[in-house]
mmCIF file of C-alpha atoms in Angstrom:
data_model
loop_
_atom_site.group_PDB
_atom_site.id
_atom_site.type_symbol
_atom_site.label_atom_id
_atom_site.label_comp_id
_atom_site.label_asym_id
_atom_site.label_seq_id
_atom_site.Cartn_x
_atom_site.Cartn_y
_atom_site.Cartn_z
ATOM 1 C CA MET F 1 -37.660 19.234 -19.649
ATOM 2 C CA ASN F 2 -36.387 22.622 -20.744
ATOM 3 C CA LEU F 3 -35.052 23.171 -17.236
ATOM 4 C CA VAL F 4 -33.170 19.877 -17.403
ATOM 5 C CA TYR F 5 -31.627 20.863 -20.735
ATOM 6 C CA ALA F 6 -30.751 24.274 -19.363
ATOM 7 C CA PHE F 7 -29.114 22.755 -16.284
ATOM 8 C CA CYS F 8 -27.103 20.305 -18.396
ATOM 9 C CA ALA F 9 -25.977 23.112 -20.675
ATOM 10 C CA PHE F 10 -24.983 25.211 -17.668
ATOM 11 C CA LEU F 11 -23.056 22.294 -16.133
ATOM 12 C CA LEU F 12 -21.265 21.624 -19.408
ATOM 13 C CA ALA F 13 -20.342 25.282 -19.684
ATOM 14 C CA LEU F 14 -18.890 25.232 -16.154
ATOM 15 C CA ILE F 15 -16.833 22.144 -16.965
ATOM 16 C CA LEU F 16 -15.483 23.743 -20.133
ATOM 17 C CA VAL F 17 -14.597 26.943 -18.289
ATOM 18 C CA ALA F 18 -12.853 24.996 -15.508
ATOM 19 C CA ALA F 19 -10.967 22.939 -18.092
ATOM 20 C CA GLY F 20 -9.877 26.127 -19.835
ATOM 21 C CA VAL F 21 -8.714 27.654 -16.564
ATOM 22 C CA THR F 22 -6.749 24.471 -15.862
ATOM 23 C CA ARG F 23 -5.015 24.590 -19.252
ATOM 24 C CA VAL F 24 -3.994 28.198 -18.644
ATOM 25 C CA GLY F 25 -2.826 27.285 -15.135
ATOM 26 C CA VAL F 26 -0.692 24.428 -16.464
ATOM 27 C CA TRP F 27 0.912 26.740 -19.011
ATOM 28 C CA MET F 28 1.695 29.318 -16.310
ATOM 29 C CA ALA F 29 3.063 26.749 -13.848
ATOM 30 C CA GLU F 30 5.381 25.227 -16.432
ATOM 31 C CA ARG F 31 6.488 28.638 -17.673
ATOM 32 C CA LYS F 32 7.395 29.682 -14.112
ATOM 33 C CA ASN F 33 9.040 26.355 -13.266
ATOM 34 C CA PRO F 34 10.951 25.036 -16.283
ATOM 35 C CA PRO F 35 13.231 21.993 -15.960
ATOM 36 C CA SER F 36 16.308 22.839 -13.906
ATOM 37 C CA GLY F 37 18.341 19.726 -14.614
ATOM 38 C CA SER F 38 18.991 17.003 -17.161
ATOM 39 C CA PHE F 39 17.002 14.098 -18.601
ATOM 40 C CA ALA F 40 17.750 10.404 -19.061
ATOM 41 C CA THR F 41 15.492 7.514 -20.030
ATOM 42 C CA VAL F 42 15.858 4.510 -17.730
ATOM 43 C CA ASN F 43 13.417 1.691 -16.990
ATOM 44 C CA ASP F 44 11.270 3.084 -19.838
ATOM 45 C CA THR F 45 10.906 6.313 -17.859
ATOM 46 C CA ARG F 46 12.147 9.752 -18.895
ATOM 47 C CA MET F 47 13.646 10.988 -15.652
ATOM 48 C CA HIS F 48 14.490 14.561 -14.732
ATOM 49 C CA PHE F 49 17.371 15.013 -12.298
ATOM 50 C CA VAL F 50 20.075 17.350 -11.051
ATOM 51 C CA ARG F 51 23.477 15.849 -10.387
ATOM 52 C CA VAL F 52 25.985 17.885 -8.376
ATOM 53 C CA PRO F 53 29.437 16.313 -8.685
ATOM 54 C CA ALA F 54 31.783 15.877 -5.761
ATOM 55 C CA ALA F 55 35.212 17.428 -5.362
ATOM 56 C CA ALA F 56 38.197 15.129 -5.797
ATOM 57 C CA ASP F 57 38.713 14.864 -2.027
ATOM 58 C CA ALA F 58 35.032 14.619 -1.058
ATOM 59 C CA PRO F 59 34.634 13.148 2.451
ATOM 60 C CA LEU F 60 31.149 11.734 1.879
ATOM 61 C CA PRO F 61 29.774 8.950 -0.327
ATOM 62 C CA PRO F 62 27.171 9.753 -2.990
ATOM 63 C CA ILE F 63 23.826 11.011 -1.694
ATOM 64 C CA VAL F 64 20.447 10.467 -3.372
ATOM 65 C CA PHE F 65 17.537 12.667 -2.303
ATOM 66 C CA VAL F 66 13.952 11.374 -2.638
ATOM 67 C CA HIS F 67 11.189 13.947 -2.211
ATOM 68 C CA GLY F 68 7.764 13.415 -0.689
ATOM 69 C CA ALA F 69 4.197 13.674 -1.964
ATOM 70 C CA SER F 70 3.279 16.842 -3.877
ATOM 71 C CA GLY F 71 6.952 17.783 -4.253
ATOM 72 C CA ASN F 72 9.779 17.639 -6.736
ATOM 73 C CA LEU F 73 13.575 17.649 -6.655
ATOM 74 C CA ARG F 74 13.794 21.322 -5.695
ATOM 75 C CA ASP F 75 12.207 20.583 -2.316
ATOM 76 C CA ALA F 76 15.408 18.938 -1.037
ATOM 77 C CA MET F 77 17.864 20.726 -3.297
ATOM 78 C CA LEU F 78 17.112 24.273 -2.159
ATOM 79 C CA PRO F 79 17.837 23.852 1.576
ATOM 80 C CA LEU F 80 20.642 21.247 1.339
ATOM 81 C CA ARG F 81 22.652 21.651 -1.851
ATOM 82 C CA LYS F 82 24.691 24.668 -0.785
ATOM 83 C CA THR F 83 25.868 23.106 2.481
ATOM 84 C CA LEU F 84 26.864 19.798 0.892
ATOM 85 C CA GLU F 85 28.158 20.997 -2.473
ATOM 86 C CA GLY F 86 31.580 19.563 -3.271
ATOM 87 C CA ARG F 87 31.479 17.240 -0.265
ATOM 88 C CA ALA F 88 29.552 14.453 -2.024
ATOM 89 C CA ASP F 89 28.258 13.395 -5.408
ATOM 90 C CA MET F 90 24.610 14.455 -5.031
ATOM 91 C CA LEU F 91 21.642 13.268 -7.058
ATOM 92 C CA PHE F 92 18.310 15.077 -6.781
ATOM 93 C CA VAL F 93 15.498 13.348 -8.687
ATOM 94 C CA ASP F 94 11.946 14.113 -9.707
ATOM 95 C CA ARG F 95 10.168 10.888 -8.791
ATOM 96 C CA PRO F 96 8.341 9.193 -11.698
ATOM 97 C CA GLY F 97 5.241 11.231 -12.508
ATOM 98 C CA HIS F 98 6.381 14.270 -10.510
ATOM 99 C CA GLY F 99 8.124 17.483 -11.436
ATOM 100 C CA TRP F 100 9.409 16.971 -14.967
ATOM 101 C CA SER F 101 9.788 13.180 -14.844
ATOM 102 C CA ALA F 102 7.417 11.005 -16.873
ATOM 103 C CA ARG F 103 5.286 8.457 -15.035
ATOM 104 C CA GLY F 104 6.668 5.529 -17.008
ATOM 105 C CA PRO F 105 5.512 1.901 -16.676
ATOM 106 C CA ALA F 106 2.748 0.769 -14.353
ATOM 107 C CA ASP F 107 5.083 -0.408 -11.585
ATOM 108 C CA ASN F 108 6.201 3.208 -11.066
ATOM 109 C CA ALA F 109 2.908 3.647 -9.230
ATOM 110 C CA THR F 110 4.508 1.828 -6.269
ATOM 111 C CA PRO F 111 7.484 2.713 -4.060
ATOM 112 C CA ALA F 112 9.186 -0.476 -5.282
ATOM 113 C CA GLY F 113 8.838 0.586 -8.903
ATOM 114 C CA GLN F 114 10.105 4.075 -8.162
ATOM 115 C CA ALA F 115 13.058 2.677 -6.221
ATOM 116 C CA LYS F 116 13.829 0.439 -9.200
ATOM 117 C CA THR F 117 13.773 3.408 -11.571
ATOM 118 C CA ILE F 118 16.011 5.486 -9.296
ATOM 119 C CA ALA F 119 18.434 2.560 -9.060
ATOM 120 C CA ALA F 120 18.459 2.349 -12.859
ATOM 121 C CA LEU F 121 19.235 6.067 -13.051
ATOM 122 C CA MET F 122 22.153 5.574 -10.662
ATOM 123 C CA ASP F 123 23.459 2.808 -12.919
ATOM 124 C CA HIS F 124 23.070 5.036 -15.965
ATOM 125 C CA LEU F 125 25.043 7.806 -14.249
ATOM 126 C CA GLU F 126 27.576 5.351 -12.818
ATOM 127 C CA ILE F 127 26.845 6.400 -9.240
ATOM 128 C CA GLY F 128 28.059 3.904 -6.657
ATOM 129 C CA PRO F 129 26.494 2.969 -3.303
ATOM 130 C CA ALA F 130 24.742 6.028 -1.892
ATOM 131 C CA ILE F 131 23.175 7.392 1.257
ATOM 132 C CA VAL F 132 19.463 7.645 0.436
ATOM 133 C CA VAL F 133 17.635 10.554 2.079
ATOM 134 C CA GLY F 134 13.857 10.155 2.015
ATOM 135 C CA HIS F 135 11.360 12.789 3.153
ATOM 136 C CA SER F 136 7.749 11.848 3.980
ATOM 137 C CA PHE F 137 6.481 9.574 1.147
ATOM 138 C CA GLY F 138 10.099 9.352 0.055
ATOM 139 C CA GLY F 139 10.775 7.452 3.273
ATOM 140 C CA ALA F 140 8.810 4.459 1.994
ATOM 141 C CA ILE F 141 10.908 4.556 -1.181
ATOM 142 C CA ALA F 142 14.166 4.858 0.782
ATOM 143 C CA ALA F 143 13.301 1.820 2.918
ATOM 144 C CA THR F 144 12.300 -0.145 -0.181
ATOM 145 C CA PHE F 145 15.509 0.895 -1.917
ATOM 146 C CA ALA F 146 17.553 -0.569 0.928
ATOM 147 C CA LEU F 147 15.538 -3.805 0.787
ATOM 148 C CA ASP F 148 15.582 -4.273 -2.984
ATOM 149 C CA HIS F 149 18.957 -2.714 -3.816
ATOM 150 C CA PRO F 150 21.199 -3.291 -0.781
ATOM 151 C CA GLN F 151 24.356 -3.243 -2.906
ATOM 152 C CA LYS F 152 23.546 0.342 -3.900
ATOM 153 C CA THR F 153 22.736 1.511 -0.349
ATOM 154 C CA ALA F 154 25.466 3.064 1.812
ATOM 155 C CA GLY F 155 23.066 4.404 4.443
ATOM 156 C CA LEU F 156 19.611 5.810 5.102
ATOM 157 C CA VAL F 157 18.347 9.098 6.494
ATOM 158 C CA PHE F 158 14.601 9.336 7.098
ATOM 159 C CA LEU F 159 13.002 12.777 7.450
ATOM 160 C CA ALA F 160 9.417 12.811 8.797
ATOM 161 C CA ALA F 161 8.983 9.556 6.892
ATOM 162 C CA VAL F 162 5.943 7.425 6.125
ATOM 163 C CA SER F 163 6.735 3.745 6.519
ATOM 164 C CA HIS F 164 4.085 1.754 8.423
ATOM 165 C CA PRO F 165 0.307 1.170 8.364
ATOM 166 C CA TRP F 166 -1.671 3.858 10.177
ATOM 167 C CA PRO F 167 -5.099 3.807 11.888
ATOM 168 C CA GLY F 168 -8.040 3.849 9.498
ATOM 169 C CA ALA F 169 -5.898 3.642 6.346
ATOM 170 C CA GLY F 170 -7.474 6.907 5.203
ATOM 171 C CA THR F 171 -6.160 9.730 3.040
ATOM 172 C CA ALA F 172 -7.569 13.123 2.036
ATOM 173 C CA TRP F 173 -10.839 13.039 0.094
ATOM 174 C CA TYR F 174 -9.340 14.668 -2.981
ATOM 175 C CA TYR F 175 -6.747 11.896 -3.263
ATOM 176 C CA GLU F 176 -9.447 9.242 -3.052
ATOM 177 C CA LEU F 177 -11.579 11.057 -5.638
ATOM 178 C CA THR F 178 -8.687 11.633 -8.038
ATOM 179 C CA ALA F 179 -7.636 7.988 -7.874
ATOM 180 C CA THR F 180 -11.016 6.849 -9.255
ATOM 181 C CA PRO F 181 -10.872 6.152 -13.017
ATOM 182 C CA LEU F 182 -13.523 8.483 -14.498
ATOM 183 C CA LEU F 183 -14.511 11.048 -11.892
ATOM 184 C CA GLY F 184 -10.871 11.381 -10.885
ATOM 185 C CA ARG F 185 -9.779 12.336 -14.375
ATOM 186 C CA LEU F 186 -12.644 14.821 -14.698
ATOM 187 C CA PHE F 187 -11.794 16.350 -11.319
ATOM 188 C CA SER F 188 -8.073 16.632 -12.078
ATOM 189 C CA GLU F 189 -8.728 18.199 -15.491
ATOM 190 C CA THR F 190 -11.156 20.829 -14.183
ATOM 191 C CA LEU F 191 -11.319 21.674 -10.481
ATOM 192 C CA ALA F 192 -8.090 20.424 -8.902
ATOM 193 C CA LEU F 193 -5.835 23.186 -10.202
ATOM 194 C CA PRO F 194 -8.015 26.239 -9.457
ATOM 195 C CA GLY F 195 -9.128 24.781 -6.131
ATOM 196 C CA GLY F 196 -5.598 23.791 -5.175
ATOM 197 C CA ALA F 197 -4.222 27.179 -6.148
ATOM 198 C CA LEU F 198 -6.689 28.864 -3.794
ATOM 199 C CA ARG F 199 -5.561 26.639 -0.904
ATOM 200 C CA MET F 200 -1.848 26.541 -1.710
ATOM 201 C CA ALA F 201 -0.695 29.213 0.730
ATOM 202 C CA ALA F 202 -2.642 27.855 3.710
ATOM 203 C CA ALA F 203 -1.782 24.230 2.918
ATOM 204 C CA THR F 204 1.957 24.824 2.642
ATOM 205 C CA ALA F 205 1.955 26.879 5.840
ATOM 206 C CA CYS F 206 0.339 23.962 7.648
ATOM 207 C CA VAL F 207 2.891 21.495 6.273
ATOM 208 C CA PHE F 208 5.580 23.567 8.013
ATOM 209 C CA ALA F 209 3.540 24.392 11.128
ATOM 210 C CA PRO F 210 4.308 25.094 13.888
ATOM 211 C CA ASN F 211 7.498 26.297 12.192
ATOM 212 C CA ARG F 212 7.746 29.320 9.931
ATOM 213 C CA LEU F 213 6.979 28.902 6.239
ATOM 214 C CA PRO F 214 10.034 30.232 4.369
ATOM 215 C CA GLU F 215 9.213 33.282 2.298
ATOM 216 C CA GLY F 216 8.584 32.329 -1.312
ATOM 217 C CA TYR F 217 8.788 28.595 -0.569
ATOM 218 C CA ALA F 218 5.962 27.449 -2.865
ATOM 219 C CA GLN F 219 7.250 29.539 -5.759
ATOM 220 C CA GLU F 220 10.934 28.645 -5.344
ATOM 221 C CA ALA F 221 10.238 24.954 -4.835
ATOM 222 C CA GLY F 222 7.813 24.813 -7.776
ATOM 223 C CA ILE F 223 5.068 23.229 -5.686
ATOM 224 C CA GLY F 224 2.450 24.439 -8.184
ATOM 225 C CA LEU F 225 3.648 21.771 -10.630
ATOM 226 C CA VAL F 226 1.740 19.164 -8.626
ATOM 227 C CA LEU F 227 -1.564 20.748 -9.669
ATOM 228 C CA ARG F 228 -1.086 19.793 -13.323
ATOM 229 C CA PRO F 229 -3.652 17.075 -14.078
ATOM 230 C CA GLY F 230 -1.212 14.254 -14.877
ATOM 231 C CA THR F 231 0.979 14.998 -11.884
ATOM 232 C CA PHE F 232 -2.044 15.394 -9.628
ATOM 233 C CA ARG F 233 -3.279 11.940 -10.654
ATOM 234 C CA ALA F 234 0.147 10.369 -10.153
ATOM 235 C CA ASN F 235 0.380 11.952 -6.701
ATOM 236 C CA ALA F 236 -3.088 10.671 -5.765
ATOM 237 C CA GLN F 237 -2.243 7.201 -7.049
ATOM 238 C CA ASP F 238 0.925 7.182 -4.954
ATOM 239 C CA VAL F 239 -0.820 8.281 -1.771
ATOM 240 C CA THR F 240 -3.920 6.099 -2.019
ATOM 241 C CA GLY F 241 -1.830 2.999 -2.680
ATOM 242 C CA LEU F 242 0.615 3.639 0.151
ATOM 243 C CA TYR F 243 -1.276 2.000 3.025
ATOM 244 C CA ASP F 244 -1.541 -1.396 1.323
ATOM 245 C CA TYR F 245 2.071 -1.148 0.210
ATOM 246 C CA VAL F 246 3.597 -0.429 3.631
ATOM 247 C CA THR F 247 1.361 -3.069 5.190
ATOM 248 C CA ARG F 248 3.080 -5.629 2.968
ATOM 249 C CA VAL F 249 6.619 -4.251 3.211
ATOM 250 C CA ALA F 250 6.994 -3.037 6.817
ATOM 251 C CA PRO F 251 7.456 -6.584 8.227
ATOM 252 C CA ARG F 252 10.660 -6.816 6.153
ATOM 253 C CA TYR F 253 12.406 -3.771 7.637
ATOM 254 C CA GLY F 254 14.381 -6.030 9.938
ATOM 255 C CA GLU F 255 16.285 -7.190 6.838
ATOM 256 C CA ILE F 256 17.797 -3.727 6.313
ATOM 257 C CA ASP F 257 21.490 -3.782 7.115
ATOM 258 C CA THR F 258 22.869 -0.284 6.701
ATOM 259 C CA PRO F 259 23.587 2.720 8.967
ATOM 260 C CA THR F 260 20.326 4.580 9.569
ATOM 261 C CA VAL F 261 19.201 7.812 11.214
ATOM 262 C CA VAL F 262 15.513 8.669 11.692
ATOM 263 C CA ILE F 263 14.678 12.360 12.238
ATOM 264 C CA SER F 264 11.191 13.340 13.346
ATOM 265 C CA GLY F 265 9.385 16.280 14.905
ATOM 266 C CA ARG F 266 6.992 15.834 17.781
ATOM 267 C CA ARG F 267 4.520 18.333 16.260
ATOM 268 C CA ASP F 268 4.095 16.706 12.847
ATOM 269 C CA THR F 269 0.456 17.192 11.785
ATOM 270 C CA VAL F 270 0.889 15.427 8.426
ATOM 271 C CA VAL F 271 2.017 11.901 9.337
ATOM 272 C CA TYR F 272 1.842 9.694 12.431
ATOM 273 C CA GLU F 273 5.343 10.209 13.720
ATOM 274 C CA GLU F 274 4.395 8.035 16.706
ATOM 275 C CA ILE F 275 3.941 5.117 14.313
ATOM 276 C CA HIS F 276 6.310 5.697 11.410
ATOM 277 C CA SER F 277 9.457 7.095 13.011
ATOM 278 C CA THR F 278 9.061 4.960 16.115
ATOM 279 C CA GLY F 279 8.550 1.926 13.899
ATOM 280 C CA LEU F 280 11.585 2.600 11.718
ATOM 281 C CA ALA F 281 13.841 3.065 14.737
ATOM 282 C CA ARG F 282 12.433 -0.122 16.267
ATOM 283 C CA ASP F 283 12.463 -2.328 13.173
ATOM 284 C CA ILE F 284 15.740 -1.409 11.435
ATOM 285 C CA PRO F 285 18.659 -2.944 13.349
ATOM 286 C CA GLY F 286 20.936 -0.269 14.780
ATOM 287 C CA ALA F 287 18.790 2.647 13.593
ATOM 288 C CA ARG F 288 19.152 5.837 15.591
ATOM 289 C CA ALA F 289 16.114 8.035 16.279
ATOM 290 C CA VAL F 290 16.416 11.803 16.720
ATOM 291 C CA TRP F 291 13.295 13.497 18.093
ATOM 292 C CA ILE F 292 12.839 17.288 17.978
ATOM 293 C CA ASP F 293 10.360 19.147 20.181
ATOM 294 C CA ASN F 294 8.141 21.666 18.349
ATOM 295 C CA LEU F 295 9.291 20.508 14.903
ATOM 296 C CA GLY F 296 6.706 19.918 12.168
ATOM 297 C CA HIS F 297 6.855 17.991 8.917
ATOM 298 C CA LYS F 298 9.824 19.718 7.231
ATOM 299 C CA PRO F 299 13.149 18.846 8.905
ATOM 300 C CA ASP F 300 14.969 19.416 5.608
ATOM 301 C CA TRP F 301 13.998 23.100 5.604
ATOM 302 C CA THR F 302 13.553 23.839 9.314
ATOM 303 C CA ALA F 303 16.592 21.860 10.474
ATOM 304 C CA PRO F 304 18.972 21.543 7.499
ATOM 305 C CA ASP F 305 21.986 21.607 9.842
ATOM 306 C CA LEU F 306 20.657 18.567 11.695
ATOM 307 C CA THR F 307 19.849 16.849 8.395
ATOM 308 C CA VAL F 308 23.432 17.328 7.216
ATOM 309 C CA ALA F 309 24.760 16.084 10.572
ATOM 310 C CA ALA F 310 22.626 12.946 10.162
ATOM 311 C CA ILE F 311 24.061 12.352 6.684
ATOM 312 C CA GLU F 312 27.579 12.792 8.060
ATOM 313 C CA THR F 313 26.833 10.378 10.908
ATOM 314 C CA VAL F 314 25.553 7.719 8.528
ATOM 315 C CA ALA F 315 28.720 8.237 6.465
ATOM 316 C CA GLY F 316 30.803 7.384 9.531
ATOM 317 C CA LEU F 317 31.921 10.874 10.549
ATOM 318 C CA ASP F 318 31.977 11.789 14.233
ATOM 319 C CA ARG F 319 29.006 14.113 14.796
ATOM 320 C CA ASP F 320 27.120 14.866 18.008
ATOM 321 C CA LEU F 321 23.537 14.432 16.860
ATOM 322 C CA ALA F 322 22.135 15.035 20.334
ATOM 323 C CA ALA F 323 23.844 18.426 20.518
ATOM 324 C CA ALA F 324 22.708 19.308 17.003
ATOM 325 C CA ALA F 325 19.146 18.379 17.952
ATOM 326 C CA ARG F 326 19.250 20.563 21.058
ATOM 327 C CA GLU F 327 20.427 23.523 18.984
ATOM 328 C CA VAL F 328 17.431 23.104 16.676
ATOM 329 C CA GLU F 329 15.040 22.833 19.617
ATOM 330 C CA VAL F 330 16.350 26.063 21.112
ATOM 331 C CA ARG F 331 16.023 27.830 17.762
ATOM 332 C CA ILE F 332 12.400 26.782 17.161
ATOM 333 C CA ALA F 333 11.139 26.572 20.748
ATOM 334 C CA ASP F 334 8.773 29.534 20.393
ATOM 335 C CA ASP F 335 7.522 28.770 16.884
ATOM 336 C CA ALA F 336 3.741 28.921 16.575
ATOM 337 C CA PHE F 337 3.233 29.682 12.907
ATOM 338 C CA GLY F 338 0.682 28.435 10.408
ATOM 339 C CA PRO F 339 -0.961 30.086 12.295
ATOM 340 C CA ILE F 340 -0.832 26.935 14.375
ATOM 341 C CA GLU F 341 -4.479 27.222 15.481
ATOM 342 C CA ASN F 342 -5.491 26.841 11.821
ATOM 343 C CA CYS F 343 -3.427 23.662 11.466
ATOM 344 C CA PRO F 344 -4.789 21.202 14.011
ATOM 345 C CA ASP F 345 -3.426 17.701 14.165
ATOM 346 C CA GLU F 346 -6.426 15.983 12.573
ATOM 347 C CA LYS F 347 -5.039 12.481 12.933
ATOM 348 C CA PRO F 348 -7.222 10.297 15.166
ATOM 349 C CA PRO F 349 -5.719 9.828 18.623
ATOM 350 C CA LEU F 350 -3.685 6.692 19.104
ATOM 351 C CA ASN F 351 -4.661 4.262 21.807
ATOM 352 C CA ALA F 352 -2.250 1.925 23.495
ATOM 353 C CA ALA F 353 -3.061 -0.913 21.100
ATOM 354 C CA SER F 354 -2.292 1.128 17.984
ATOM 355 C CA ARG F 355 1.099 2.241 19.235
#
């Protein structure tokens, strides 16, 4: 019995230490990555955003950037703002529950709810119909935005997007654990931050693989903010609910009526590009697919020139996307970073039926 008491006391002490480490980690992450934009409360959600106004003679319509899982508004703003500044009214948002945005009402746990909140923010800021650029998880939100708010949608650009059901419906174990009510909260308040911090460098390198991880990316993009307990739970809730959501919504993509470009790498080890990008190009009438050899999961950072060309194309400007794609392929043809052997494509192989 004494051994049982001793073990329980030891376990409690470990939990308290891990919780203390997490609190310190949260303080450090927020100190290093303070809010970089403004706040507005819409749809009962305190949203953090950066708005970059257009010049008087801007050639492009407004552009709204929607980041993926584990990210925040800096993830799109850092590689794309400089090139587009003055040419369009740009809105970079922290999705509800991410970065410095509050989670808000329960429906913000779905892409439809997040699209609704972003639309409300556009109304608040008096931003007209916009090109919506969605990366990864943000792709599901971009597609939903076009379905639910067509009057606010001037075009779509998908970057390594998630949009369709995938084989097995699975996600990473730590997302599944965190999404459970009791154990998930305990895990996020104790072990997620120190464990995630230890894996941050390798994980971010593999998100970019086989392409080079930009120096200082995690620090500059504030990726460490996702390890805060509340954000970590929101991220897990988003990811674990995505399969059921896209299963319901994907059959409606044929209703989307707006210019669309789908950019995807053929070496994406994070999402099933064979399913998602192929499906978007197939299901959205008139959508144009741009495939890049040896490109991973980060077209916004690895191919910002192509991303901008896609935005310009959707806006109706005359751009040679095929030539822009070839230039990217030449530039990254020899990339084998990660190192790539440490970042295998762990997705189950697709058979003919699942394509």
